[in-house]
PDB file of C-alpha atoms in Angstrom:
ATOM      1  CA  UNK A   1      -3.946  18.911   1.239  1.00 49.00           C
ATOM      2  CA  UNK A   2      -4.914  15.278   0.892  1.00 66.00           C
ATOM      3  CA  UNK A   3      -8.514  14.053   0.608  1.00 87.00           C
ATOM      4  CA  UNK A   4      -8.795  10.382   1.407  1.00 94.00           C
ATOM      5  CA  UNK A   5     -12.284   8.959   1.333  1.00 96.00           C
ATOM      6  CA  UNK A   6     -13.480   5.517   2.317  1.00 97.00           C
ATOM      7  CA  UNK A   7     -16.846   4.191   3.533  1.00 97.00           C
ATOM      8  CA  UNK A   8     -17.443   4.463   7.255  1.00 96.00           C
ATOM      9  CA  UNK A   9     -18.978   1.038   7.782  1.00 97.00           C
ATOM     10  CA  UNK A  10     -19.496  -2.231   5.927  1.00 98.00           C
ATOM     11  CA  UNK A  11     -20.999  -5.568   6.905  1.00 97.00           C
ATOM     12  CA  UNK A  12     -20.620  -9.028   5.408  1.00 97.00           C
ATOM     13  CA  UNK A  13     -21.114 -12.664   6.351  1.00 97.00           C
ATOM     14  CA  UNK A  14     -18.542 -15.347   7.057  1.00 97.00           C
ATOM     15  CA  UNK A  15     -17.141 -16.918   3.916  1.00 97.00           C
ATOM     16  CA  UNK A  16     -18.138 -14.006   1.716  1.00 97.00           C
ATOM     17  CA  UNK A  17     -15.986 -11.568  -0.275  1.00 97.00           C
ATOM     18  CA  UNK A  18     -15.918  -7.847   0.521  1.00 98.00           C
ATOM     19  CA  UNK A  19     -14.323  -4.933  -1.319  1.00 98.00           C
ATOM     20  CA  UNK A  20     -13.388  -1.776   0.559  1.00 98.00           C
ATOM     21  CA  UNK A  21     -12.847   1.226  -1.682  1.00 98.00           C
ATOM     22  CA  UNK A  22     -10.591   4.202  -1.123  1.00 98.00           C
ATOM     23  CA  UNK A  23     -10.308   7.340  -3.220  1.00 97.00           C
ATOM     24  CA  UNK A  24      -7.670   9.977  -2.776  1.00 96.00           C
ATOM     25  CA  UNK A  25      -6.503  13.308  -4.120  1.00 92.00           C
ATOM     26  CA  UNK A  26      -2.832  14.136  -3.722  1.00 85.00           C
ATOM     27  CA  UNK A  27      -0.349  16.370  -5.457  1.00 83.00           C
ATOM     28  CA  UNK A  28       2.654  14.089  -5.044  1.00 84.00           C
ATOM     29  CA  UNK A  29       1.508  10.501  -4.801  1.00 87.00           C
ATOM     30  CA  UNK A  30       4.206   8.055  -3.716  1.00 86.00           C
ATOM     31  CA  UNK A  31       2.459   4.925  -2.527  1.00 90.00           C
ATOM     32  CA  UNK A  32      -0.736   3.620  -0.928  1.00 94.00           C
ATOM     33  CA  UNK A  33      -0.942   1.421   2.149  1.00 94.00           C
ATOM     34  CA  UNK A  34      -3.725  -0.582   3.753  1.00 96.00           C
ATOM     35  CA  UNK A  35      -3.668  -1.249   7.494  1.00 96.00           C
ATOM     36  CA  UNK A  36      -5.950  -3.328   9.704  1.00 97.00           C
ATOM     37  CA  UNK A  37      -6.816  -2.088  13.170  1.00 95.00           C
ATOM     38  CA  UNK A  38      -8.735  -4.096  15.752  1.00 95.00           C
ATOM     39  CA  UNK A  39     -10.499  -2.114  18.460  1.00 91.00           C
ATOM     40  CA  UNK A  40      -8.068  -0.832  21.050  1.00 87.00           C
ATOM     41  CA  UNK A  41      -5.041  -2.126  19.183  1.00 90.00           C
ATOM     42  CA  UNK A  42      -2.364  -0.648  16.931  1.00 89.00           C
ATOM     43  CA  UNK A  43      -2.703  -0.679  13.141  1.00 93.00           C
ATOM     44  CA  UNK A  44      -0.993  -3.608  11.423  1.00 93.00           C
ATOM     45  CA  UNK A  45       0.315  -3.500   7.862  1.00 92.00           C
ATOM     46  CA  UNK A  46      -1.631  -5.363   5.177  1.00 94.00           C
ATOM     47  CA  UNK A  47      -0.440  -4.168   1.766  1.00 93.00           C
ATOM     48  CA  UNK A  48       1.472  -1.585  -0.235  1.00 92.00           C
ATOM     49  CA  UNK A  49       0.866  -0.431  -3.830  1.00 94.00           C
ATOM     50  CA  UNK A  50       2.925   2.106  -5.740  1.00 91.00           C
ATOM     51  CA  UNK A  51       2.313   0.886  -9.311  1.00 94.00           C
ATOM     52  CA  UNK A  52      -1.031   0.282 -10.975  1.00 97.00           C
ATOM     53  CA  UNK A  53      -2.491  -3.169 -10.657  1.00 97.00           C
ATOM     54  CA  UNK A  54      -3.384  -5.883  -8.242  1.00 96.00           C
ATOM     55  CA  UNK A  55      -1.211  -7.172  -5.406  1.00 93.00           C
ATOM     56  CA  UNK A  56      -2.342 -10.478  -3.945  1.00 94.00           C
ATOM     57  CA  UNK A  57      -1.369 -11.776  -0.538  1.00 89.00           C
ATOM     58  CA  UNK A  58      -3.306 -14.781   0.643  1.00 94.00           C
ATOM     59  CA  UNK A  59      -6.925 -13.910   1.361  1.00 96.00           C
ATOM     60  CA  UNK A  60      -6.204 -10.204   0.921  1.00 96.00           C
ATOM     61  CA  UNK A  61      -5.614  -8.345  -2.341  1.00 97.00           C
ATOM     62  CA  UNK A  62      -5.128  -4.651  -3.001  1.00 97.00           C
ATOM     63  CA  UNK A  63      -5.622  -2.774  -6.258  1.00 98.00           C
ATOM     64  CA  UNK A  64      -4.393   0.638  -7.343  1.00 98.00           C
ATOM     65  CA  UNK A  65      -5.245   2.967 -10.222  1.00 97.00           C
ATOM     66  CA  UNK A  66      -3.117   6.082  -9.986  1.00 95.00           C
ATOM     67  CA  UNK A  67      -4.890   7.846 -12.858  1.00 95.00           C
ATOM     68  CA  UNK A  68      -8.222   7.474 -11.073  1.00 96.00           C
ATOM     69  CA  UNK A  69      -6.898   8.104  -7.565  1.00 96.00           C
ATOM     70  CA  UNK A  70      -8.523   4.847  -6.519  1.00 97.00           C
ATOM     71  CA  UNK A  71      -7.656   1.760  -4.567  1.00 98.00           C
ATOM     72  CA  UNK A  72      -9.543  -1.148  -3.115  1.00 98.00           C
ATOM     73  CA  UNK A  73      -8.846  -3.851  -0.585  1.00 98.00           C
ATOM     74  CA  UNK A  74     -10.438  -7.202  -1.354  1.00 98.00           C
ATOM     75  CA  UNK A  75     -10.965  -9.676   1.452  1.00 98.00           C
ATOM     76  CA  UNK A  76     -11.915 -13.240   0.505  1.00 97.00           C
ATOM     77  CA  UNK A  77     -13.275 -16.112   2.587  1.00 97.00           C
ATOM     78  CA  UNK A  78     -14.183 -13.758   5.378  1.00 98.00           C
ATOM     79  CA  UNK A  79     -13.669 -14.903   8.946  1.00 97.00           C
ATOM     80  CA  UNK A  80     -15.050 -13.495  12.182  1.00 96.00           C
ATOM     81  CA  UNK A  81     -11.570 -12.319  13.115  1.00 96.00           C
ATOM     82  CA  UNK A  82     -11.572 -10.017  10.082  1.00 98.00           C
ATOM     83  CA  UNK A  83     -13.989  -7.722  11.920  1.00 98.00           C
ATOM     84  CA  UNK A  84     -11.856  -4.601  12.313  1.00 97.00           C
ATOM     85  CA  UNK A  85     -11.257  -1.119  10.967  1.00 97.00           C
ATOM     86  CA  UNK A  86      -9.416  -0.977   7.636  1.00 98.00           C
ATOM     87  CA  UNK A  87      -7.332   2.132   7.085  1.00 97.00           C
ATOM     88  CA  UNK A  88      -6.281   3.461   3.705  1.00 97.00           C
ATOM     89  CA  UNK A  89      -3.120   5.598   3.867  1.00 95.00           C
ATOM     90  CA  UNK A  90      -1.343   7.591   1.183  1.00 93.00           C
ATOM     91  CA  UNK A  91       2.249   8.774   1.066  1.00 88.00           C
ATOM     92  CA  UNK A  92       2.432  12.180  -0.554  1.00 83.00           C
ATOM     93  CA  UNK A  93       5.641  13.965  -1.433  1.00 78.00           C
ATOM     94  CA  UNK A  94       4.883  17.651  -1.674  1.00 73.00           C
ATOM     95  CA  UNK A  95       6.997  20.698  -1.165  1.00 56.00           C
ATOM     96  CA  UNK A  96       8.080  20.781   2.435  1.00 57.00           C
ATOM     97  CA  UNK A  97       7.256  17.138   3.026  1.00 60.00           C
ATOM     98  CA  UNK A  98       9.549  14.174   3.086  1.00 61.00           C
ATOM     99  CA  UNK A  99       9.192  10.533   2.275  1.00 66.00           C
ATOM    100  CA  UNK A 100       8.190   9.731   5.834  1.00 65.00           C
ATOM    101  CA  UNK A 101       4.676  10.863   6.502  1.00 78.00           C
ATOM    102  CA  UNK A 102       1.489   8.991   5.724  1.00 87.00           C
ATOM    103  CA  UNK A 103      -1.969  10.481   5.400  1.00 90.00           C
ATOM    104  CA  UNK A 104      -4.673   8.170   6.714  1.00 94.00           C
ATOM    105  CA  UNK A 105      -8.342   7.955   5.884  1.00 95.00           C
ATOM    106  CA  UNK A 106     -10.896   7.673   8.676  1.00 95.00           C
ATOM    107  CA  UNK A 107     -11.064   3.909   8.326  1.00 96.00           C
ATOM    108  CA  UNK A 108     -13.826   1.510   7.298  1.00 97.00           C
ATOM    109  CA  UNK A 109     -15.314  -0.483  10.160  1.00 97.00           C
ATOM    110  CA  UNK A 110     -16.017  -3.982   8.834  1.00 98.00           C
ATOM    111  CA  UNK A 111     -18.334  -6.272  10.762  1.00 98.00           C
ATOM    112  CA  UNK A 112     -18.390  -9.944   9.800  1.00 97.00           C
ATOM    113  CA  UNK A 113     -21.528 -11.833  10.841  1.00 95.00           C
ATOM    114  CA  UNK A 114     -21.725 -15.606  11.300  1.00 94.00           C
TER     115      UNK A 114
ATOM    116  CA  UNK B   1       9.141  -9.258  22.073  1.00 54.00           C
ATOM    117  CA  UNK B   2      10.939  -7.366  19.318  1.00 75.00           C
ATOM    118  CA  UNK B   3       8.112  -5.067  18.245  1.00 91.00           C
ATOM    119  CA  UNK B   4       7.622  -1.373  18.903  1.00 95.00           C
ATOM    120  CA  UNK B   5       6.908  -0.688  22.568  1.00 95.00           C
ATOM    121  CA  UNK B   6       5.348   2.343  24.207  1.00 97.00           C
ATOM    122  CA  UNK B   7       5.149   3.432  27.806  1.00 97.00           C
ATOM    123  CA  UNK B   8       2.867   4.076  29.555  1.00 97.00           C
ATOM    124  CA  UNK B   9      -0.084   2.355  27.910  1.00 96.00           C
ATOM    125  CA  UNK B  10      -2.563   4.601  29.688  1.00 96.00           C
ATOM    126  CA  UNK B  11      -2.193   8.020  31.263  1.00 97.00           C
ATOM    127  CA  UNK B  12      -4.808  10.067  33.065  1.00 98.00           C
ATOM    128  CA  UNK B  13      -3.814  13.607  33.914  1.00 98.00           C
ATOM    129  CA  UNK B  14      -5.417  16.834  34.987  1.00 97.00           C
ATOM    130  CA  UNK B  15      -5.631  19.770  32.656  1.00 97.00           C
ATOM    131  CA  UNK B  16      -2.543  21.942  32.872  1.00 97.00           C
ATOM    132  CA  UNK B  17      -0.151  19.135  33.819  1.00 98.00           C
ATOM    133  CA  UNK B  18       2.772  18.024  31.704  1.00 98.00           C
ATOM    134  CA  UNK B  19       3.036  14.459  30.411  1.00 98.00           C
ATOM    135  CA  UNK B  20       5.816  12.526  28.692  1.00 98.00           C
ATOM    136  CA  UNK B  21       5.499   9.358  26.642  1.00 98.00           C
ATOM    137  CA  UNK B  22       8.252   7.012  25.561  1.00 98.00           C
ATOM    138  CA  UNK B  23       8.597   4.911  22.416  1.00 98.00           C
ATOM    139  CA  UNK B  24      11.161   2.173  21.791  1.00 97.00           C
ATOM    140  CA  UNK B  25      11.274   1.289  18.089  1.00 95.00           C
ATOM    141  CA  UNK B  26      12.342  -1.986  16.535  1.00 93.00           C
ATOM    142  CA  UNK B  27      16.082  -2.017  17.096  1.00 90.00           C
ATOM    143  CA  UNK B  28      17.367  -1.814  13.528  1.00 85.00           C
ATOM    144  CA  UNK B  29      14.783   0.751  12.406  1.00 90.00           C
ATOM    145  CA  UNK B  30      16.213   4.186  11.707  1.00 90.00           C
ATOM    146  CA  UNK B  31      12.911   5.996  11.182  1.00 91.00           C
ATOM    147  CA  UNK B  32      10.477   6.807  13.967  1.00 93.00           C
ATOM    148  CA  UNK B  33       7.076   8.447  13.699  1.00 94.00           C
ATOM    149  CA  UNK B  34       4.518   9.849  16.119  1.00 96.00           C
ATOM    150  CA  UNK B  35       0.810   9.911  15.281  1.00 95.00           C
ATOM    151  CA  UNK B  36      -2.304  10.904  17.198  1.00 96.00           C
ATOM    152  CA  UNK B  37      -5.602   9.068  16.799  1.00 95.00           C
ATOM    153  CA  UNK B  38      -9.022  10.008  18.135  1.00 94.00           C
ATOM    154  CA  UNK B  39     -12.091   7.809  18.165  1.00 90.00           C
ATOM    155  CA  UNK B  40     -13.474   7.109  14.718  1.00 89.00           C
ATOM    156  CA  UNK B  41     -10.576   8.755  12.936  1.00 92.00           C
ATOM    157  CA  UNK B  42      -7.449   7.507  11.274  1.00 93.00           C
ATOM    158  CA  UNK B  43      -4.034   8.316  12.723  1.00 94.00           C
ATOM    159  CA  UNK B  44      -2.832  11.899  12.160  1.00 93.00           C
ATOM    160  CA  UNK B  45       0.862  12.501  11.588  1.00 92.00           C
ATOM    161  CA  UNK B  46       2.628  14.549  14.245  1.00 94.00           C
ATOM    162  CA  UNK B  47       6.364  14.253  13.644  1.00 93.00           C
ATOM    163  CA  UNK B  48       9.065  12.029  12.205  1.00 90.00           C
ATOM    164  CA  UNK B  49      12.727  11.272  12.916  1.00 92.00           C
ATOM    165  CA  UNK B  50      15.422   9.721  10.818  1.00 89.00           C
ATOM    166  CA  UNK B  51      18.030   8.582  13.315  1.00 91.00           C
ATOM    167  CA  UNK B  52      18.280  11.495  15.764  1.00 92.00           C
ATOM    168  CA  UNK B  53      17.214  14.184  13.285  1.00 91.00           C
ATOM    169  CA  UNK B  54      13.650  15.472  13.429  1.00 91.00           C
ATOM    170  CA  UNK B  55      12.892  15.838   9.722  1.00 87.00           C
ATOM    171  CA  UNK B  56       9.285  16.915   9.726  1.00 85.00           C
ATOM    172  CA  UNK B  57       6.753  18.327  12.131  1.00 87.00           C
ATOM    173  CA  UNK B  58       3.047  18.670  11.468  1.00 87.00           C
ATOM    174  CA  UNK B  59       1.271  21.977  11.815  1.00 84.00           C
ATOM    175  CA  UNK B  60      -0.984  20.079  14.205  1.00 78.00           C
ATOM    176  CA  UNK B  61       1.870  20.071  16.672  1.00 81.00           C
ATOM    177  CA  UNK B  62       1.545  23.230  18.730  1.00 84.00           C
ATOM    178  CA  UNK B  63       4.346  24.761  20.763  1.00 90.00           C
ATOM    179  CA  UNK B  64       3.145  22.707  23.735  1.00 95.00           C
ATOM    180  CA  UNK B  65       4.329  19.529  22.032  1.00 95.00           C
ATOM    181  CA  UNK B  66       7.955  18.520  21.740  1.00 95.00           C
ATOM    182  CA  UNK B  67       9.596  15.308  20.638  1.00 96.00           C
ATOM    183  CA  UNK B  68      13.148  14.091  20.919  1.00 96.00           C
ATOM    184  CA  UNK B  69      15.205  11.134  19.823  1.00 96.00           C
ATOM    185  CA  UNK B  70      18.552  11.991  21.369  1.00 91.00           C
ATOM    186  CA  UNK B  71      20.589   8.922  20.441  1.00 88.00           C
ATOM    187  CA  UNK B  72      18.649   7.767  17.434  1.00 86.00           C
ATOM    188  CA  UNK B  73      17.050   4.952  19.404  1.00 91.00           C
ATOM    189  CA  UNK B  74      14.092   5.597  21.739  1.00 96.00           C
ATOM    190  CA  UNK B  75      11.997   8.732  21.473  1.00 97.00           C
ATOM    191  CA  UNK B  76       9.976  10.832  23.896  1.00 98.00           C
ATOM    192  CA  UNK B  77       6.924  12.969  23.224  1.00 97.00           C
ATOM    193  CA  UNK B  78       6.150  15.644  25.792  1.00 97.00           C
ATOM    194  CA  UNK B  79       2.951  17.624  26.058  1.00 97.00           C
ATOM    195  CA  UNK B  80       3.079  20.687  28.276  1.00 97.00           C
ATOM    196  CA  UNK B  81       0.055  22.324  29.897  1.00 97.00           C
ATOM    197  CA  UNK B  82      -2.287  19.598  28.709  1.00 97.00           C
ATOM    198  CA  UNK B  83      -5.765  20.490  27.473  1.00 96.00           C
ATOM    199  CA  UNK B  84      -8.860  18.327  27.230  1.00 96.00           C
ATOM    200  CA  UNK B  85      -8.495  18.357  23.455  1.00 95.00           C
ATOM    201  CA  UNK B  86      -5.206  16.511  23.832  1.00 96.00           C
ATOM    202  CA  UNK B  87      -7.100  13.389  24.919  1.00 97.00           C
ATOM    203  CA  UNK B  88      -6.318  10.775  22.270  1.00 96.00           C
ATOM    204  CA  UNK B  89      -4.303   7.662  21.502  1.00 96.00           C
ATOM    205  CA  UNK B  90      -0.692   8.539  20.762  1.00 97.00           C
ATOM    206  CA  UNK B  91       0.850   6.019  18.399  1.00 97.00           C
ATOM    207  CA  UNK B  92       4.508   5.493  17.644  1.00 97.00           C
ATOM    208  CA  UNK B  93       5.695   3.685  14.540  1.00 94.00           C
ATOM    209  CA  UNK B  94       9.074   2.753  13.118  1.00 93.00           C
ATOM    210  CA  UNK B  95      10.434   1.686   9.774  1.00 90.00           C
ATOM    211  CA  UNK B  96      13.726   0.746   8.200  1.00 85.00           C
ATOM    212  CA  UNK B  97      15.667   2.144   5.308  1.00 70.00           C
ATOM    213  CA  UNK B  98      13.941   3.399   2.221  1.00 61.00           C
ATOM    214  CA  UNK B  99      10.502   4.919   2.269  1.00 56.00           C
ATOM    215  CA  UNK B 100       8.717   2.039   0.625  1.00 57.00           C
ATOM    216  CA  UNK B 101       9.039  -0.094   3.740  1.00 70.00           C
ATOM    217  CA  UNK B 102       5.941  -0.315   5.877  1.00 83.00           C
ATOM    218  CA  UNK B 103       5.651   1.342   9.233  1.00 89.00           C
ATOM    219  CA  UNK B 104       5.277  -0.900  12.271  1.00 91.00           C
ATOM    220  CA  UNK B 105       3.076   0.549  14.979  1.00 94.00           C
ATOM    221  CA  UNK B 106       3.359   0.247  18.726  1.00 95.00           C
ATOM    222  CA  UNK B 107       0.355  -0.413  20.995  1.00 93.00           C
ATOM    223  CA  UNK B 108      -0.116   3.280  21.719  1.00 95.00           C
ATOM    224  CA  UNK B 109      -0.477   5.432  24.824  1.00 97.00           C
ATOM    225  CA  UNK B 110      -4.024   6.432  25.618  1.00 96.00           C
ATOM    226  CA  UNK B 111      -4.094   9.890  27.191  1.00 98.00           C
ATOM    227  CA  UNK B 112      -7.117  11.167  29.071  1.00 97.00           C
ATOM    228  CA  UNK B 113      -7.063  14.771  30.237  1.00 98.00           C
ATOM    229  CA  UNK B 114      -9.658  15.549  32.894  1.00 96.00           C
TER     230      UNK B 114
END
């Protein structure tokens, strides 16, 4: 199966930088996604990594190391509205699976304080 | 609004009753996914369609669950003889084309089984 591990909770202050880590173990890795989910709402897409390295998109960046089974999401210039759960998801192609399914971690609940 | 829509948004039912949820994906998206999410957990994959074909079904999906996408557009998820353990948020997502495209989630249907 897939083991996706990320911290349960993190806190930070407005204007700060926070890094949310995600480790995974898969037999057929085919991409890593980060989603943001506000309480009571649907997850929204933030980033996608399939090759090693850093992908930057505005205040958010995501990094991937396939050899280490490791990714992080970096949030800069934190704002109150960034308080949400951040979900790490891995696409794993194994026997019997297809390119469709994602395996999600439990999510990291980030609280941004003023 | 051209996003993914789900109906109903909330459903309260008594144990043993049958329930059916509907998902309307983004119109040009050929892939449709169903996930289940409980409090404090990430979404868990249930099943996935490409056009009208159901390509994968999770082992989490017991015989009481069935999903259809008869014309390759909207989809329905039916749960027969509901149990209290079925209480969760049922999320639908859609995507277009090749697997590297992100999945867009609907607002979800929150099911409470009493």
